[in-house]
Coordinates of N, CA and C in Angstrom, one line a residue:
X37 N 29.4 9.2 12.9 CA 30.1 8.2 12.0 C 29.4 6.9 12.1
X38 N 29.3 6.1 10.8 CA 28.2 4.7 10.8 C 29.1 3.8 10.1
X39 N 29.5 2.5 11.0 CA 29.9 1.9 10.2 C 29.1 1.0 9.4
X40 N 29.6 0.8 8.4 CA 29.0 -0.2 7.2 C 29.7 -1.9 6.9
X41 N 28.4 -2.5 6.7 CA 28.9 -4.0 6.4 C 29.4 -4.2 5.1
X42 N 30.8 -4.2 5.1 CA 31.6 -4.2 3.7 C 31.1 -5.5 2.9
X43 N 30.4 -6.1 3.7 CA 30.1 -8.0 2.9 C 28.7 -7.2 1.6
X44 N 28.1 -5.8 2.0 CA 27.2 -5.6 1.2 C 27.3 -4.3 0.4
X45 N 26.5 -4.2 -0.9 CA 26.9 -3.0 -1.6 C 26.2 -2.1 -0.6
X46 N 27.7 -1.1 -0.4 CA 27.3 0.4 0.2 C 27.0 1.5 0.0
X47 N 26.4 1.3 -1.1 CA 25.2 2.5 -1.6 C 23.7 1.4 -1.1
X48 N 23.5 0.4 -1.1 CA 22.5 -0.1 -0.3 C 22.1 -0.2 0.8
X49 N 23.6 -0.3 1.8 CA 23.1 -0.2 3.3 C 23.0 1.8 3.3
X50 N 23.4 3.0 2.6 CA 23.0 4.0 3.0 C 21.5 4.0 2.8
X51 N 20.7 3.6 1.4 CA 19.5 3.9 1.2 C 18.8 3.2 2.4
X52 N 18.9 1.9 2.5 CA 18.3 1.1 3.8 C 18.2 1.9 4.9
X53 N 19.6 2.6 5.2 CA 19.0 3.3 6.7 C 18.2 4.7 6.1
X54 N 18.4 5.4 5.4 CA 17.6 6.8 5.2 C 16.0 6.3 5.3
X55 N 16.2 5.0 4.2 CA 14.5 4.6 3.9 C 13.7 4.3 5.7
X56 N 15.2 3.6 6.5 CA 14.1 3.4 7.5 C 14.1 4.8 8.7
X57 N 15.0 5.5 8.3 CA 14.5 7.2 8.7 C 13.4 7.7 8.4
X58 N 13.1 7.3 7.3 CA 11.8 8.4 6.8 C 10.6 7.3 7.5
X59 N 10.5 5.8 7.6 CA 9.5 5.1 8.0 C 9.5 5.5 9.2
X60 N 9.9 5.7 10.0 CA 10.1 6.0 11.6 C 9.8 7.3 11.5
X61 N 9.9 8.0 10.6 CA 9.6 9.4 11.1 C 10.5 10.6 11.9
X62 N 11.8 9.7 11.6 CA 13.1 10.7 12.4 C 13.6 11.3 10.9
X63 N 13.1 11.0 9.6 CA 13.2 12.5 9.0 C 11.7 11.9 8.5
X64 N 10.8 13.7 8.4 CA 10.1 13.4 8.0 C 9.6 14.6 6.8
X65 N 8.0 14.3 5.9 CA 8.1 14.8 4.8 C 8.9 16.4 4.6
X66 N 9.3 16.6 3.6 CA 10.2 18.2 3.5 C 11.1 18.3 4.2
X67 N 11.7 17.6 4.9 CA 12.9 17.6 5.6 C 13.8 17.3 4.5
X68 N 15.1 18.1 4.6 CA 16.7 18.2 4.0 C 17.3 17.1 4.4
X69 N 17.4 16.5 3.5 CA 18.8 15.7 3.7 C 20.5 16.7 4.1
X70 N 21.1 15.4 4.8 CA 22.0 16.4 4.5 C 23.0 16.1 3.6
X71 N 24.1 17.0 3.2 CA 25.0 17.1 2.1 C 25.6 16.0 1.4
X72 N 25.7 15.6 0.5 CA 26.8 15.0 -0.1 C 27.8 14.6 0.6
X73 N 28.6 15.5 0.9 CA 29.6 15.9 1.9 C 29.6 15.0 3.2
X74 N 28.3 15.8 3.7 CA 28.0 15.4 5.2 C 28.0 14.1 5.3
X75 N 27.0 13.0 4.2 CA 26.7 12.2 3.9 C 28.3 10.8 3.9
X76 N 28.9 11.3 2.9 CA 30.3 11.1 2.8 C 31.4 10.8 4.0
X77 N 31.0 11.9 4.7 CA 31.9 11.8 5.8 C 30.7 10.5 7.1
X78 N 30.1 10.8 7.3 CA 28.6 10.3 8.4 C 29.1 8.9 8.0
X79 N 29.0 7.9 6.4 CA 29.2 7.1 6.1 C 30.8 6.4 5.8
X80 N 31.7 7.8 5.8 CA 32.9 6.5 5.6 C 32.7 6.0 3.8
X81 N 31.9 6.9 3.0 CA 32.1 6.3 1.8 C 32.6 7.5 0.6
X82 N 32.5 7.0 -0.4 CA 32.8 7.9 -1.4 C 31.7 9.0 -1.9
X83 N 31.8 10.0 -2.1 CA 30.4 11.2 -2.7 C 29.7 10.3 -3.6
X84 N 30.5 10.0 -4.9 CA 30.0 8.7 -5.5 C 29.2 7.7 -5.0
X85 N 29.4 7.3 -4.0 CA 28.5 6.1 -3.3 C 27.7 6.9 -2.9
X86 N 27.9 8.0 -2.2 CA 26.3 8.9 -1.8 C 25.5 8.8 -2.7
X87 N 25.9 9.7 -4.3 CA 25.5 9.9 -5.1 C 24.6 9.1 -5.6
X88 N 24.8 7.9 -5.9 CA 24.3 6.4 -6.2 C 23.2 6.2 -5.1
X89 N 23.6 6.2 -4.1 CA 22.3 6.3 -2.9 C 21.0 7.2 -3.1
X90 N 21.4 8.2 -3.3 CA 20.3 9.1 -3.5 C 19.8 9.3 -4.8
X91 N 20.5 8.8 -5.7 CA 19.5 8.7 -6.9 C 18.6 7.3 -6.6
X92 N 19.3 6.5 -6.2 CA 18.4 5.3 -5.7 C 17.0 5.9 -5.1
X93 N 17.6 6.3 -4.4 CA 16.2 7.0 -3.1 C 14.7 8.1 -4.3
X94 N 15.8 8.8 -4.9 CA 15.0 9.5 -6.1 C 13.9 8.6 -6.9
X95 N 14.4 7.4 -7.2 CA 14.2 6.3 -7.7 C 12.5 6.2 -7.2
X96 N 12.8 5.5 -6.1 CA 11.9 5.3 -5.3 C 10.7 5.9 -5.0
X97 N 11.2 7.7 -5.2 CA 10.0 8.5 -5.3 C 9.9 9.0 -3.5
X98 N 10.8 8.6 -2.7 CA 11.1 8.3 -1.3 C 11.3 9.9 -1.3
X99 N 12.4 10.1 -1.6 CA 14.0 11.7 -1.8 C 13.5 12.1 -3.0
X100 N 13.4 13.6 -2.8 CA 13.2 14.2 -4.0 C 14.0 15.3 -4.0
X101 N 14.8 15.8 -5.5 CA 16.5 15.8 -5.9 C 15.6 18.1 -6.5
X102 N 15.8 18.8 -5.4 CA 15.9 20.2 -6.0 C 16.9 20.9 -6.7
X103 N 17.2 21.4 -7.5 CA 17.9 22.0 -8.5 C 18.0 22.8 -7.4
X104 N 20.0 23.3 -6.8 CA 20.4 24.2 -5.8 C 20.5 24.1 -5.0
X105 N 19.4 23.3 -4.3 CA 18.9 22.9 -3.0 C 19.9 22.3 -2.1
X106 N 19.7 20.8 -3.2 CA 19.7 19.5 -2.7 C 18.3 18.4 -2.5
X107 N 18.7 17.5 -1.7 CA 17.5 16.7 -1.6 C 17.2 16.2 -0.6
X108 N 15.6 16.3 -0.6 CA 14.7 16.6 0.8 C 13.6 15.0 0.6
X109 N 12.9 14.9 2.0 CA 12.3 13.7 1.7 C 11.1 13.9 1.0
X110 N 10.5 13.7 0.3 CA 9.1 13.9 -0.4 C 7.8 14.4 0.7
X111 N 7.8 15.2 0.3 CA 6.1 15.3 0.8 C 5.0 14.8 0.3
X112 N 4.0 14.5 1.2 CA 2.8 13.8 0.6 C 2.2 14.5 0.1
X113 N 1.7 14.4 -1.2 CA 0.6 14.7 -2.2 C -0.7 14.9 -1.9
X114 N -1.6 15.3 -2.5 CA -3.2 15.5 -1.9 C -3.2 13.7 -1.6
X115 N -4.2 14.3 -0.1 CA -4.1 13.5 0.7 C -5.6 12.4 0.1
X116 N -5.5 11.1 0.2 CA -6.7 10.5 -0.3 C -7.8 10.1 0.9
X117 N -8.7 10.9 0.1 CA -9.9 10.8 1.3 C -11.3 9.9 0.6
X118 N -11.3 8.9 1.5 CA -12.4 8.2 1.2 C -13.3 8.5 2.1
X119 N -14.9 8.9 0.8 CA -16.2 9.3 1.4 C -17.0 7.9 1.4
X120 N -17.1 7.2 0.7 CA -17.6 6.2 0.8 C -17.0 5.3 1.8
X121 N -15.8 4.6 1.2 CA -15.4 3.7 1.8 C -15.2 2.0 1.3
X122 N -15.6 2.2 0.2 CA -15.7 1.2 -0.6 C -14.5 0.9 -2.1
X123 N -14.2 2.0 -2.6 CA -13.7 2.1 -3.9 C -11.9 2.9 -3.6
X124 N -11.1 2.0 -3.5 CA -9.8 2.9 -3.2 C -9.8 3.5 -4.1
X125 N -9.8 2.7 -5.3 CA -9.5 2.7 -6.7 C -10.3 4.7 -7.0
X126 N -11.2 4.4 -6.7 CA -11.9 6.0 -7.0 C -11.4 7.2 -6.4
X127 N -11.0 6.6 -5.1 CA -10.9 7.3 -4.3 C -9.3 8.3 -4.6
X128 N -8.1 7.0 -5.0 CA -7.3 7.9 -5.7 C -7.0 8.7 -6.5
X129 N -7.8 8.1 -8.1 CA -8.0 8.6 -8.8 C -8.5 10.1 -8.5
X130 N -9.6 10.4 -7.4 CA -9.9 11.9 -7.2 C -9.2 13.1 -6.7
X131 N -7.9 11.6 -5.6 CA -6.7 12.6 -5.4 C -5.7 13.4 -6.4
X132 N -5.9 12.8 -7.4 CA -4.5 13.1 -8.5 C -3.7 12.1 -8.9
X133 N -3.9 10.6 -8.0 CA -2.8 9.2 -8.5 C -3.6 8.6 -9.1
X134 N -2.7 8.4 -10.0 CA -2.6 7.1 -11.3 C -2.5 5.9 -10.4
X135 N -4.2 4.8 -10.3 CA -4.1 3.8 -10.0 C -3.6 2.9 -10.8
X136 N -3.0 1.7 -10.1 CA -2.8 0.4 -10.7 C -2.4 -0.7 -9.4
X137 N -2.4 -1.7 -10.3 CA -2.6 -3.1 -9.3 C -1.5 -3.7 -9.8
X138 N -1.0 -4.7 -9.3 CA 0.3 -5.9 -9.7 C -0.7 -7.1 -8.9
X139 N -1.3 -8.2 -10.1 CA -2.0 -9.7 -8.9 C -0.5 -10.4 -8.8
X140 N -0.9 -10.5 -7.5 CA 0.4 -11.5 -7.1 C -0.5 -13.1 -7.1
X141 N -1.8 -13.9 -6.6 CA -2.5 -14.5 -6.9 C -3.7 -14.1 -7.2
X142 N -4.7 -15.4 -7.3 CA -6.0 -16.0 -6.9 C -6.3 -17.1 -7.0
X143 N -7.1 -17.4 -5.7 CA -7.1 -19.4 -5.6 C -8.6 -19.6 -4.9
X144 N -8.6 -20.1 -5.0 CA -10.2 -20.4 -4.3 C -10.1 -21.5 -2.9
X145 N -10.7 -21.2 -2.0 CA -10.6 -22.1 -0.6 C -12.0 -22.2 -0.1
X146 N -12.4 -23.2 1.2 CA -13.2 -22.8 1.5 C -13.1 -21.4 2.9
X147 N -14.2 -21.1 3.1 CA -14.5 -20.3 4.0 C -14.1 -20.2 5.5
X148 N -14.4 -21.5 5.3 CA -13.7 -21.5 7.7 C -14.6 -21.1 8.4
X149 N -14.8 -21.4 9.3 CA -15.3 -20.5 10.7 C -15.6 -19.0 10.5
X150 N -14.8 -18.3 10.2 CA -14.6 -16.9 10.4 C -15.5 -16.3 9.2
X151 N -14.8 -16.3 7.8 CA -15.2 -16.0 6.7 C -16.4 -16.3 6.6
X152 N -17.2 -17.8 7.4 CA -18.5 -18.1 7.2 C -19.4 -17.2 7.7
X153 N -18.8 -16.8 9.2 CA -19.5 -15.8 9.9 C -19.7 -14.6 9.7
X154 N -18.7 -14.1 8.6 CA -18.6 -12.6 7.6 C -19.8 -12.8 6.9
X155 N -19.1 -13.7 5.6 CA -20.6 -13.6 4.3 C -22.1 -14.2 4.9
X156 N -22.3 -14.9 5.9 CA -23.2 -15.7 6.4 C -23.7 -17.3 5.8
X157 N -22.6 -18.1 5.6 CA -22.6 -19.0 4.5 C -21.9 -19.9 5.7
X158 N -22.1 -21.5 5.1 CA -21.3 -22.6 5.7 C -20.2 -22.7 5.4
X159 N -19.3 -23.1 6.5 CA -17.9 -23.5 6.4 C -17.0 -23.7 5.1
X160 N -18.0 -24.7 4.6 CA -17.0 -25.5 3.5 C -17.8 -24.5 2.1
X161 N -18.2 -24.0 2.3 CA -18.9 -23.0 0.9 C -17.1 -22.4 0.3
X162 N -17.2 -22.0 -0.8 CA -15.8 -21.5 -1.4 C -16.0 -20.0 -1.2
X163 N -14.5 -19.3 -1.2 CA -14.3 -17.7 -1.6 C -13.5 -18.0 -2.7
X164 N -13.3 -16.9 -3.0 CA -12.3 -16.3 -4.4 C -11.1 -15.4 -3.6
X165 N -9.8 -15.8 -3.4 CA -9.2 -14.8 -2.5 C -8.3 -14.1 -3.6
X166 N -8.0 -12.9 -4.0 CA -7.1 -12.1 -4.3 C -6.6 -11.6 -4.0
X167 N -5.1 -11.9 -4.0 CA -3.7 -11.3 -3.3 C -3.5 -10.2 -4.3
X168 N -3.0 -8.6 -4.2 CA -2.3 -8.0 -4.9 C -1.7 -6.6 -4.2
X169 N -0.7 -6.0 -5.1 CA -0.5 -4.7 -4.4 C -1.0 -3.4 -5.3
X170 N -1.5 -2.7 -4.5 CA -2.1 -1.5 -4.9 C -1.0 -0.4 -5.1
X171 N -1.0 0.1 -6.4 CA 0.0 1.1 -7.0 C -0.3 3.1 -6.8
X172 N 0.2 3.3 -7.0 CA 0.2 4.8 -7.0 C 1.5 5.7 -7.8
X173 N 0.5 6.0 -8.6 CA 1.7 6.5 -9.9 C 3.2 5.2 -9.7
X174 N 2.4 4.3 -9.8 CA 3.3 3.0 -10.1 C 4.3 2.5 -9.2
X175 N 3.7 3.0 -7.9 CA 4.5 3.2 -6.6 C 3.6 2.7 -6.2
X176 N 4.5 1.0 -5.4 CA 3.9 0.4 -4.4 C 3.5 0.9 -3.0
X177 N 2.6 0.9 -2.6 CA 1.8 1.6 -1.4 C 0.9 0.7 -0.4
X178 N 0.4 -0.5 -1.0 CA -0.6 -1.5 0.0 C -0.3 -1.9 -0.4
X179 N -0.1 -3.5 0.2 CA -1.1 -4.7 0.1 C -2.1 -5.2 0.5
X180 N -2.9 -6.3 -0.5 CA -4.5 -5.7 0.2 C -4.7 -7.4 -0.7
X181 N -5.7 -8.2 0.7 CA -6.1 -9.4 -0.4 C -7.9 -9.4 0.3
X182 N -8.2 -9.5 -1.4 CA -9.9 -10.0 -1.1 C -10.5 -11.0 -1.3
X183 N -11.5 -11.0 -0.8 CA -12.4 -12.6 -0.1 C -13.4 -12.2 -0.6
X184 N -13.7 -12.9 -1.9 CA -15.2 -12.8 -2.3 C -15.8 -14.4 -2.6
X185 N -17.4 -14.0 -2.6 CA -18.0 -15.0 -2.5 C -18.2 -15.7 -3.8
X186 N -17.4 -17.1 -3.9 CA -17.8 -17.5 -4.9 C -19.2 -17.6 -5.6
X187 N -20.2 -18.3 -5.3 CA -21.5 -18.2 -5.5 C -22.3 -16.7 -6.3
X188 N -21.4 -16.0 -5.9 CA -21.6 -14.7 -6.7 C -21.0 -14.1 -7.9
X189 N -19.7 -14.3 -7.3 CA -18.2 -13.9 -8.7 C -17.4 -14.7 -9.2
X190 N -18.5 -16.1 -10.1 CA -17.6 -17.1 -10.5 C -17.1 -16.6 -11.7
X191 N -16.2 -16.8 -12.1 CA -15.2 -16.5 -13.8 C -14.7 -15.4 -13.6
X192 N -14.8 -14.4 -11.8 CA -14.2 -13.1 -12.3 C -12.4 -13.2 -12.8
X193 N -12.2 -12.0 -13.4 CA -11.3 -12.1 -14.3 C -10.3 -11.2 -13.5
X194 N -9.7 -11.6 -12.5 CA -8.8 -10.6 -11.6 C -7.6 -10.0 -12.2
X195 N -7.4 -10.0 -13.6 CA -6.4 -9.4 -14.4 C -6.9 -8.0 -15.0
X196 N -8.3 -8.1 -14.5 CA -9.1 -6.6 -15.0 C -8.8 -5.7 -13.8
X197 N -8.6 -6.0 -12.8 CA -8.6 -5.4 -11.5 C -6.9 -4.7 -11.7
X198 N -6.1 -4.7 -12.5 CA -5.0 -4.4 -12.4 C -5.6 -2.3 -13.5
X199 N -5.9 -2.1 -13.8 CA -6.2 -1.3 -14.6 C -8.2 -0.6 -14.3
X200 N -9.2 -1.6 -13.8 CA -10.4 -1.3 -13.4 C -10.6 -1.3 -11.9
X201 N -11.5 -0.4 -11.5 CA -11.9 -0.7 -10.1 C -12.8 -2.0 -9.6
X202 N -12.5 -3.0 -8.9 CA -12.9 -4.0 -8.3 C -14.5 -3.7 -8.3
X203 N -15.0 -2.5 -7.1 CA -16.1 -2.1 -7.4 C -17.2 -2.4 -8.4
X204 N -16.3 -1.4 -9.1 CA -17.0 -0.9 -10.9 C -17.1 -2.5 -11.2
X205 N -15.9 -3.4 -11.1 CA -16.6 -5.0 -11.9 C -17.4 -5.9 -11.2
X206 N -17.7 -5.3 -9.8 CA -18.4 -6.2 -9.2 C -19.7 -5.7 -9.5
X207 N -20.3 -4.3 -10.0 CA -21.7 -3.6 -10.5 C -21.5 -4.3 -11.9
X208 N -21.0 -4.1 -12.6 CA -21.4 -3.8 -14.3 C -21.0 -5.2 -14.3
X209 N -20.7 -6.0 -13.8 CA -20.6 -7.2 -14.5 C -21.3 -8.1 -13.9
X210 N -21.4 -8.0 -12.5 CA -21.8 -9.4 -11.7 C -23.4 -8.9 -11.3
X211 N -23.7 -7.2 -11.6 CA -24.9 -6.9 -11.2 C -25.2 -7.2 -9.4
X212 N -23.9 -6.5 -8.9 CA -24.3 -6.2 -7.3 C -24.6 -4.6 -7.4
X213 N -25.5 -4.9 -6.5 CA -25.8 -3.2 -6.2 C -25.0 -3.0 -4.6
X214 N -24.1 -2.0 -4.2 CA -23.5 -1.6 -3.4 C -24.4 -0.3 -2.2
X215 N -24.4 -1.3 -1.0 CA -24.9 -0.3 -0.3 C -23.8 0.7 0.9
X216 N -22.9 0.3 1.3 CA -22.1 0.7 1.9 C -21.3 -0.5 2.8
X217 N -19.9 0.5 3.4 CA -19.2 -0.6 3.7 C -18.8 -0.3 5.1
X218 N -18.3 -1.2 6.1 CA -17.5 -0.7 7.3 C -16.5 -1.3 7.6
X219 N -15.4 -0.6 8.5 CA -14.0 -0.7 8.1 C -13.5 -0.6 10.1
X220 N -12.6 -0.9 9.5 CA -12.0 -1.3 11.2 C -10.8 -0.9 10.6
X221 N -9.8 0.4 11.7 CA -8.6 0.7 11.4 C -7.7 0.4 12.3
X222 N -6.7 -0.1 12.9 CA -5.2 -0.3 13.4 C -4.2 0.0 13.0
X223 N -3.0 0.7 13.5 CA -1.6 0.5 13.6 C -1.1 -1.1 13.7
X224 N -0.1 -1.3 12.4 CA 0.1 -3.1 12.9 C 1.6 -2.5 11.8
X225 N 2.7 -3.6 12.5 CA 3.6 -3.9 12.0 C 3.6 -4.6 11.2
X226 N 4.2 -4.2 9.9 CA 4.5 -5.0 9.0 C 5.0 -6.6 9.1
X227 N 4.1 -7.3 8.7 CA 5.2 -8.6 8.5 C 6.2 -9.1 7.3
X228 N 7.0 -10.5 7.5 CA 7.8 -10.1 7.0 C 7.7 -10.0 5.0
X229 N 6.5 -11.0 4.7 CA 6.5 -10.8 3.5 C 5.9 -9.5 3.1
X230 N 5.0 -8.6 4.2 CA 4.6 -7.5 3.8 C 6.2 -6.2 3.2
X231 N 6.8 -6.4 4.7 CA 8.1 -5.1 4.3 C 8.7 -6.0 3.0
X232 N 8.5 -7.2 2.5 CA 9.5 -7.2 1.0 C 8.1 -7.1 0.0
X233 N 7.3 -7.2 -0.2 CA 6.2 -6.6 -1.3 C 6.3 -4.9 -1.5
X234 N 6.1 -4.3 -0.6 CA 6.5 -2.8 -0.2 C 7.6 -2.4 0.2
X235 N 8.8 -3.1 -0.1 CA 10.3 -2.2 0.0 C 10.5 -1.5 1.3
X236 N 9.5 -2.2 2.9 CA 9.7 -1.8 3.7 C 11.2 -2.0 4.2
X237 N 12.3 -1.2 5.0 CA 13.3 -1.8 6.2 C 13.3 -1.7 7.0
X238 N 12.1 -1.3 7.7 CA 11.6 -1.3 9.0 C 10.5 -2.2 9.7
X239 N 10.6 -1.7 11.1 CA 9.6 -2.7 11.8 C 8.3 -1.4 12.5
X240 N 9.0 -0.3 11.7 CA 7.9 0.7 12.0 C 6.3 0.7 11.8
X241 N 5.5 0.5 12.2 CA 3.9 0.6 12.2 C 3.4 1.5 11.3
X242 N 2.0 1.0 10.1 CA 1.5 1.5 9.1 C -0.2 1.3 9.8
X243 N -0.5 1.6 8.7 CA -2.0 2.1 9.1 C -2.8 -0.1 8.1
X244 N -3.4 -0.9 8.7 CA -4.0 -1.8 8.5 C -5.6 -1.6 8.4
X245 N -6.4 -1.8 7.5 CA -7.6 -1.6 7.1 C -8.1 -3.0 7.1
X246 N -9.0 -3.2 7.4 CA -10.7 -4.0 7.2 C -11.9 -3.6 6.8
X247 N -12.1 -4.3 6.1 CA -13.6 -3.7 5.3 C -14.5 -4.6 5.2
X248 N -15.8 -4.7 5.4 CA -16.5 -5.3 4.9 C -17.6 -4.6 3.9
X249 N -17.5 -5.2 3.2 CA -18.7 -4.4 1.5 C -20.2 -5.1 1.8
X250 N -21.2 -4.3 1.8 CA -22.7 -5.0 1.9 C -23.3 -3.9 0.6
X251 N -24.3 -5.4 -0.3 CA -25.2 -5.0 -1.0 C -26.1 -4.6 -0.7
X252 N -27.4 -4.1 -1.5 CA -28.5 -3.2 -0.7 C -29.0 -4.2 0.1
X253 N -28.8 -5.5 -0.1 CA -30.2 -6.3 0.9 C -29.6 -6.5 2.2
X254 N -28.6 -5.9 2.2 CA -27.5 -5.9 3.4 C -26.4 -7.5 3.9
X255 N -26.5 -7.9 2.5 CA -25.4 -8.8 2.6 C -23.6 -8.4 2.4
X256 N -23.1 -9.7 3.3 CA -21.8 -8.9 3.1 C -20.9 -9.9 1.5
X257 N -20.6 -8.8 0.8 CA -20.3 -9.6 -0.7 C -19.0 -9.2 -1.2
X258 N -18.3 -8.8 -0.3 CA -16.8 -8.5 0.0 C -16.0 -8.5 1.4
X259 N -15.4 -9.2 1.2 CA -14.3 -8.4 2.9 C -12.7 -8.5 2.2
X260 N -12.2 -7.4 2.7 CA -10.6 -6.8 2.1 C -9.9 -6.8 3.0
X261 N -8.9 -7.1 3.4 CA -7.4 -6.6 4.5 C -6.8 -6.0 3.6
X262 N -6.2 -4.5 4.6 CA -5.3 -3.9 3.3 C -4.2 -3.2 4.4
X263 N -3.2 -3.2 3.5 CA -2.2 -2.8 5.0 C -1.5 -1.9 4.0
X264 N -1.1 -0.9 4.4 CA -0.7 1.0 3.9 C 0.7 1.2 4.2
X265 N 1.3 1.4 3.2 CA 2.4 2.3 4.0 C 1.9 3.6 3.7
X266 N 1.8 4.4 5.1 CA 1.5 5.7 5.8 C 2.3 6.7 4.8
X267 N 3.5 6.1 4.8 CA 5.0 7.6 4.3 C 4.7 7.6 2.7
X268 N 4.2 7.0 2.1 CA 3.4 7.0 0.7 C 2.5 7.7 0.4
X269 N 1.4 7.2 0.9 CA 0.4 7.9 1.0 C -0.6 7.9 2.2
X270 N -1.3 9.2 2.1 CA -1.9 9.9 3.8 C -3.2 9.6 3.2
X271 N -3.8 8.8 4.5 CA -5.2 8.4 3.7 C -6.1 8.7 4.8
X272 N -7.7 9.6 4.7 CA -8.3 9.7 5.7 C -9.4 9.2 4.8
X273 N -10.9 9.8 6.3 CA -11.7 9.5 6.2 C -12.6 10.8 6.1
X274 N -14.1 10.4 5.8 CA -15.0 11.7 5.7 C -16.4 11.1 6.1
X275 N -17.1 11.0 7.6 CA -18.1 10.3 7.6 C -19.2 11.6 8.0
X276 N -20.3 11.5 6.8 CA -21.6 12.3 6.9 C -22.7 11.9 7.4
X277 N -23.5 12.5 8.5 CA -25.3 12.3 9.0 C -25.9 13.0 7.7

């Protein structure tokens, strides 16, 4: 039995805790929910309020609703494997998801200390930073912001990145030639504006990426932070001699 905070709608505090079941991994992909019923009683609410919950959760793409059945947590889809390392954007599309982006910004700063030591440029030199979240069949999945070099990608048009791959407009338009990239992976907890971009309610650990992008003359002409929710989508790697 769970009690619930009557101060809030109680088809929201059920989805809240299921969603942070499934982030945690105490139900995980193809696992059964349980009943209506069960649900009903566990919660102290009306079937109705279940009901409402779990179409919510349907919603989401989270719970998915079997004719008979009932409804189980979603399983992951072909899993996205990047060979390169460079192009998510490609990389899903080969899995079977419908890419898309949402820009939340872009502003231009200087570099800093850090950033200068990435592209190999002075402090006060400018980047191009783009904030956005990465879609999957229109299901938020990352956030991911990139640091490019202004000197290189002045006028880019970051409203094309919502529909084209970053990559693809940093070749055909800016005329970089891409040699490969390397990436640094961690488990890191969400912070807090990350769990409200991605509809996290947990404090459960997702998979955080780093990249740095180098052209053929071996400069670095990108660096990305991208942070995953894992229970979305399963993303590996493929590294060849």
């Amino acid at each position: 039995m769970k009690n619930l905070n009557v101060s809030m709608p109680l088809y929201y505090q059920i989805v809240s805790d299921i969603k942070a079941k499934i982030e945690e991994g105490i139900l995980a992909p193809g696992d059964k929910l349980p009943t209506e019923n069960t649900l009903s009683r566990t919660y102290q609410v009306s079937r109705v309020t279940v009901r409402n919950a779990l179409n919510a959760l349907v919603e989401t793409k989270l719970v998915e609703r079997q004719p008979n059945r009932g409804y189980f947590v979603a399983k992951l889809r072909e899993s996205v494997t990047s060979h390169k390392g460079f192009s998510l954007y490609d990389d899903l599309v080969a899995a079977g998801y419908t890419p898309g982006s949402k820009i939340l910004s872009m502003t231009t700063e200087s570099c800093g200390s850090r950033l200068a030591s990435i592209f190999g440029c002075d402090p006060e030199d400018l980047v191009i930073v783009i904030h956005r979240i990465r879609l999957a069949d229109q299901v938020p999945f990352a956030e991911e912001v990139n640091y490019l070099p202004s000197w290189i990608f002045e006028g880019i048009n970051p409203w094309e990145m919502e529909t084209k791959s970053l990559i693809e407009i940093m070749e055909t338009q800016f005329g970089v030639k891409i040699a490969y990239s390397m990436q640094t992976l961690k488990a890191k907890v969400p912070t807090k504006e990350q769990k409200e971009i991605l509809n996290l309610t947990s404090n459960a650990p997702h998979l955080s990426i780093r990249s740095k992008v180098y052209d053929k003359s071996g400069k670095v002409v990108k660096y990305t932070k991208v942070f995953f929710r894992t229970d979305i989508v399963e993303y590996s790697f493929v590294w060849t001699v």
